[in-house]
Amino acid sequence: MTRRVWCVRVTGTAFSLAALSLAALTGCGTHGDGVPRTATGSLEQLAARAGCRPDIQTDAEELRQATCGDGRDRYVLTTFATDRGRAAWLDQADDYGGTYLLGRRWVAVGADRVVTRLRGRLGGTVERSGHAGHHAS
């Protein structure tokens, strides 16, 4: 009977370690600061993770853009075919200022409090921008 208990404990420990390893490999979990790892995926996948039913505004080869939420909670979610496309878009958007949540090949734009809340679901980096350039936070 002692042998069985020991096997269950080892198996349970091994299972826990395997689950933690799987979470690390799949990008689940956080960076230790409570912010999840930066999300990846299609516009629809990112919107679902953000808790949004996207209203598609642009569906082009180089970018896809949708609005989410309404009123003061409204934001725009944009995905890009390439990193270069995202960089070019940000350069142009810089002229307008704003608060951006940046991920790999995606950007969310909205009010500061909305973007901060989205970061808790999508991860990423918050940048506040004005005519002087991007300022990471």
PDB file of N, CA and C in Angstrom, residues 33-81:
ATOM      1  N   ASP A  33       4.009  39.799 -13.654  1.00  0.00           N
ATOM      2  CA  ASP A  33       3.444  41.077 -13.254  1.00  0.00           C
ATOM      3  C   ASP A  33       1.924  41.082 -13.400  1.00  0.00           C
ATOM      4  N   GLY A  34       1.327  39.895 -13.582  1.00  0.00           N
ATOM      5  CA  GLY A  34      -0.116  39.793 -13.722  1.00  0.00           C
ATOM      6  C   GLY A  34      -0.623  40.022 -15.133  1.00  0.00           C
ATOM      7  N   VAL A  35       0.253  40.389 -16.045  1.00  0.00           N
ATOM      8  CA  VAL A  35      -0.128  40.620 -17.434  1.00  0.00           C
ATOM      9  C   VAL A  35       0.122  39.344 -18.223  1.00  0.00           C
ATOM     10  N   PRO A  36      -0.881  38.872 -18.971  1.00  0.00           N
ATOM     11  CA  PRO A  36      -0.666  37.645 -19.743  1.00  0.00           C
ATOM     12  C   PRO A  36       0.352  37.851 -20.858  1.00  0.00           C
ATOM     13  N   ARG A  37       0.896  36.751 -21.332  1.00  0.00           N
ATOM     14  CA  ARG A  37       1.791  36.829 -22.482  1.00  0.00           C
ATOM     15  C   ARG A  37       1.020  37.434 -23.644  1.00  0.00           C
ATOM     16  N   THR A  38       1.729  38.111 -24.516  1.00  0.00           N
ATOM     17  CA  THR A  38       1.098  38.780 -25.644  1.00  0.00           C
ATOM     18  C   THR A  38       0.371  37.778 -26.535  1.00  0.00           C
ATOM     19  N   ALA A  39      -0.892  38.055 -26.770  1.00  0.00           N
ATOM     20  CA  ALA A  39      -1.733  37.179 -27.585  1.00  0.00           C
ATOM     21  C   ALA A  39      -1.319  37.219 -29.049  1.00  0.00           C
ATOM     22  N   THR A  40      -1.609  36.131 -29.741  1.00  0.00           N
ATOM     23  CA  THR A  40      -1.416  36.062 -31.185  1.00  0.00           C
ATOM     24  C   THR A  40      -2.682  35.472 -31.782  1.00  0.00           C
ATOM     25  N   GLY A  41      -2.841  35.625 -33.080  1.00  0.00           N
ATOM     26  CA  GLY A  41      -3.981  35.019 -33.751  1.00  0.00           C
ATOM     27  C   GLY A  41      -4.626  35.956 -34.747  1.00  0.00           C
ATOM     28  N   SER A  42      -5.722  35.484 -35.303  1.00  0.00           N
ATOM     29  CA  SER A  42      -6.482  36.266 -36.275  1.00  0.00           C
ATOM     30  C   SER A  42      -7.244  37.381 -35.555  1.00  0.00           C
ATOM     31  N   LEU A  43      -7.815  38.268 -36.328  1.00  0.00           N
ATOM     32  CA  LEU A  43      -8.626  39.337 -35.761  1.00  0.00           C
ATOM     33  C   LEU A  43      -9.755  38.754 -34.909  1.00  0.00           C
ATOM     34  N   GLU A  44     -10.412  37.725 -35.428  1.00  0.00           N
ATOM     35  CA  GLU A  44     -11.508  37.103 -34.696  1.00  0.00           C
ATOM     36  C   GLU A  44     -11.030  36.426 -33.412  1.00  0.00           C
ATOM     37  N   GLN A  45      -9.874  35.783 -33.457  1.00  0.00           N
ATOM     38  CA  GLN A  45      -9.334  35.125 -32.263  1.00  0.00           C
ATOM     39  C   GLN A  45      -8.956  36.144 -31.195  1.00  0.00           C
ATOM     40  N   LEU A  46      -8.319  37.240 -31.607  1.00  0.00           N
ATOM     41  CA  LEU A  46      -7.955  38.290 -30.652  1.00  0.00           C
ATOM     42  C   LEU A  46      -9.207  38.939 -30.061  1.00  0.00           C
ATOM     43  N   ALA A  47     -10.193  39.204 -30.913  1.00  0.00           N
ATOM     44  CA  ALA A  47     -11.443  39.811 -30.441  1.00  0.00           C
ATOM     45  C   ALA A  47     -12.133  38.901 -29.426  1.00  0.00           C
ATOM     46  N   ALA A  48     -12.172  37.610 -29.711  1.00  0.00           N
ATOM     47  CA  ALA A  48     -12.793  36.663 -28.777  1.00  0.00           C
ATOM     48  C   ALA A  48     -12.066  36.672 -27.442  1.00  0.00           C
ATOM     49  N   ARG A  49     -10.759  36.702 -27.480  1.00  0.00           N
ATOM     50  CA  ARG A  49      -9.975  36.729 -26.240  1.00  0.00           C
ATOM     51  C   ARG A  49     -10.222  38.022 -25.458  1.00  0.00           C
ATOM     52  N   ALA A  50     -10.491  39.106 -26.199  1.00  0.00           N
ATOM     53  CA  ALA A  50     -10.767  40.396 -25.566  1.00  0.00           C
ATOM     54  C   ALA A  50     -12.218  40.506 -25.095  1.00  0.00           C
ATOM     55  N   GLY A  51     -13.048  39.524 -25.460  1.00  0.00           N
ATOM     56  CA  GLY A  51     -14.451  39.561 -25.074  1.00  0.00           C
ATOM     57  C   GLY A  51     -15.276  40.456 -25.978  1.00  0.00           C
ATOM     58  N   CYS A  52     -14.906  40.538 -27.246  1.00  0.00           N
ATOM     59  CA  CYS A  52     -15.535  41.445 -28.199  1.00  0.00           C
ATOM     60  C   CYS A  52     -16.151  40.677 -29.359  1.00  0.00           C
ATOM     61  N   ARG A  53     -17.271  41.172 -29.840  1.00  0.00           N
ATOM     62  CA  ARG A  53     -17.855  40.687 -31.087  1.00  0.00           C
ATOM     63  C   ARG A  53     -17.463  41.728 -32.137  1.00  0.00           C
ATOM     64  N   PRO A  54     -16.452  41.448 -32.966  1.00  0.00           N
ATOM     65  CA  PRO A  54     -15.898  42.481 -33.844  1.00  0.00           C
ATOM     66  C   PRO A  54     -16.849  42.914 -34.960  1.00  0.00           C
ATOM     67  N   ASP A  55     -16.902  44.215 -35.187  1.00  0.00           N
ATOM     68  CA  ASP A  55     -17.629  44.783 -36.319  1.00  0.00           C
ATOM     69  C   ASP A  55     -16.560  45.138 -37.357  1.00  0.00           C
ATOM     70  N   ILE A  56     -16.375  44.259 -38.343  1.00  0.00           N
ATOM     71  CA  ILE A  56     -15.298  44.407 -39.327  1.00  0.00           C
ATOM     72  C   ILE A  56     -15.522  45.672 -40.155  1.00  0.00           C
ATOM     73  N   GLN A  57     -14.513  46.528 -40.184  1.00  0.00           N
ATOM     74  CA  GLN A  57     -14.551  47.766 -40.954  1.00  0.00           C
ATOM     75  C   GLN A  57     -13.691  47.671 -42.216  1.00  0.00           C
ATOM     76  N   THR A  58     -12.555  46.994 -42.103  1.00  0.00           N
ATOM     77  CA  THR A  58     -11.627  46.837 -43.229  1.00  0.00           C
ATOM     78  C   THR A  58     -11.193  45.384 -43.288  1.00  0.00           C
ATOM     79  N   ASP A  59     -11.275  44.798 -44.481  1.00  0.00           N
ATOM     80  CA  ASP A  59     -10.876  43.404 -44.671  1.00  0.00           C
ATOM     81  C   ASP A  59     -10.007  43.344 -45.923  1.00  0.00           C
ATOM     82  N   ALA A  60      -8.769  43.783 -45.784  1.00  0.00           N
ATOM     83  CA  ALA A  60      -7.832  43.843 -46.909  1.00  0.00           C
ATOM     84  C   ALA A  60      -6.706  42.846 -46.692  1.00  0.00           C
ATOM     85  N   GLU A  61      -5.949  42.609 -47.730  1.00  0.00           N
ATOM     86  CA  GLU A  61      -4.848  41.644 -47.636  1.00  0.00           C
ATOM     87  C   GLU A  61      -3.800  42.066 -46.610  1.00  0.00           C
ATOM     88  N   GLU A  62      -3.479  43.361 -46.557  1.00  0.00           N
ATOM     89  CA  GLU A  62      -2.405  43.829 -45.683  1.00  0.00           C
ATOM     90  C   GLU A  62      -2.852  44.101 -44.247  1.00  0.00           C
ATOM     91  N   LEU A  63      -4.158  44.390 -44.054  1.00  0.00           N
ATOM     92  CA  LEU A  63      -4.643  44.609 -42.692  1.00  0.00           C
ATOM     93  C   LEU A  63      -6.131  44.331 -42.607  1.00  0.00           C
ATOM     94  N   ARG A  64      -6.552  43.987 -41.392  1.00  0.00           N
ATOM     95  CA  ARG A  64      -7.967  43.806 -41.081  1.00  0.00           C
ATOM     96  C   ARG A  64      -8.248  44.644 -39.844  1.00  0.00           C
ATOM     97  N   GLN A  65      -9.381  45.346 -39.861  1.00  0.00           N
ATOM     98  CA  GLN A  65      -9.685  46.266 -38.772  1.00  0.00           C
ATOM     99  C   GLN A  65     -11.153  46.129 -38.374  1.00  0.00           C
ATOM    100  N   ALA A  66     -11.392  46.169 -37.068  1.00  0.00           N
ATOM    101  CA  ALA A  66     -12.753  46.074 -36.542  1.00  0.00           C
ATOM    102  C   ALA A  66     -12.914  47.007 -35.358  1.00  0.00           C
ATOM    103  N   THR A  67     -14.148  47.427 -35.129  1.00  0.00           N
ATOM    104  CA  THR A  67     -14.450  48.165 -33.911  1.00  0.00           C
ATOM    105  C   THR A  67     -15.059  47.183 -32.920  1.00  0.00           C
ATOM    106  N   CYS A  68     -14.823  47.469 -31.663  1.00  0.00           N
ATOM    107  CA  CYS A  68     -15.338  46.648 -30.575  1.00  0.00           C
ATOM    108  C   CYS A  68     -15.912  47.574 -29.514  1.00  0.00           C
ATOM    109  N   GLY A  69     -16.895  47.084 -28.796  1.00  0.00           N
ATOM    110  CA  GLY A  69     -17.478  47.870 -27.720  1.00  0.00           C
ATOM    111  C   GLY A  69     -18.308  49.018 -28.262  1.00  0.00           C
ATOM    112  N   ASP A  70     -18.798  49.853 -27.355  1.00  0.00           N
ATOM    113  CA  ASP A  70     -19.558  51.024 -27.774  1.00  0.00           C
ATOM    114  C   ASP A  70     -19.388  52.135 -26.749  1.00  0.00           C
ATOM    115  N   GLY A  71     -19.780  53.315 -27.155  1.00  0.00           N
ATOM    116  CA  GLY A  71     -19.671  54.468 -26.273  1.00  0.00           C
ATOM    117  C   GLY A  71     -18.241  54.690 -25.804  1.00  0.00           C
ATOM    118  N   ARG A  72     -18.104  54.924 -24.517  1.00  0.00           N
ATOM    119  CA  ARG A  72     -16.778  55.194 -23.947  1.00  0.00           C
ATOM    120  C   ARG A  72     -15.883  53.967 -23.923  1.00  0.00           C
ATOM    121  N   ASP A  73     -16.449  52.779 -24.102  1.00  0.00           N
ATOM    122  CA  ASP A  73     -15.664  51.543 -24.100  1.00  0.00           C
ATOM    123  C   ASP A  73     -15.285  51.091 -25.511  1.00  0.00           C
ATOM    124  N   ARG A  74     -15.547  51.914 -26.495  1.00  0.00           N
ATOM    125  CA  ARG A  74     -15.258  51.560 -27.883  1.00  0.00           C
ATOM    126  C   ARG A  74     -13.748  51.596 -28.132  1.00  0.00           C
ATOM    127  N   TYR A  75     -13.280  50.623 -28.906  1.00  0.00           N
ATOM    128  CA  TYR A  75     -11.882  50.608 -29.337  1.00  0.00           C
ATOM    129  C   TYR A  75     -11.787  49.975 -30.711  1.00  0.00           C
ATOM    130  N   VAL A  76     -10.647  50.165 -31.348  1.00  0.00           N
ATOM    131  CA  VAL A  76     -10.393  49.616 -32.676  1.00  0.00           C
ATOM    132  C   VAL A  76      -9.300  48.566 -32.544  1.00  0.00           C
ATOM    133  N   LEU A  77      -9.529  47.418 -33.143  1.00  0.00           N
ATOM    134  CA  LEU A  77      -8.564  46.325 -33.149  1.00  0.00           C
ATOM    135  C   LEU A  77      -8.136  46.100 -34.596  1.00  0.00           C
ATOM    136  N   THR A  78      -6.834  46.128 -34.840  1.00  0.00           N
ATOM    137  CA  THR A  78      -6.299  45.982 -36.196  1.00  0.00           C
ATOM    138  C   THR A  78      -5.236  44.901 -36.209  1.00  0.00           C
ATOM    139  N   THR A  79      -5.314  44.010 -37.186  1.00  0.00           N
ATOM    140  CA  THR A  79      -4.273  42.997 -37.389  1.00  0.00           C
ATOM    141  C   THR A  79      -3.593  43.272 -38.723  1.00  0.00           C
ATOM    142  N   PHE A  80      -2.330  42.867 -38.812  1.00  0.00           N
ATOM    143  CA  PHE A  80      -1.505  43.147 -39.985  1.00  0.00           C
ATOM    144  C   PHE A  80      -0.915  41.862 -40.536  1.00  0.00           C
ATOM    145  N   ALA A  81      -0.717  41.838 -41.845  1.00  0.00           N
ATOM    146  CA  ALA A  81      -0.119  40.671 -42.495  1.00  0.00           C
ATOM    147  C   ALA A  81       1.369  40.558 -42.164  1.00  0.00           C
TER     148      ALA A  81
END
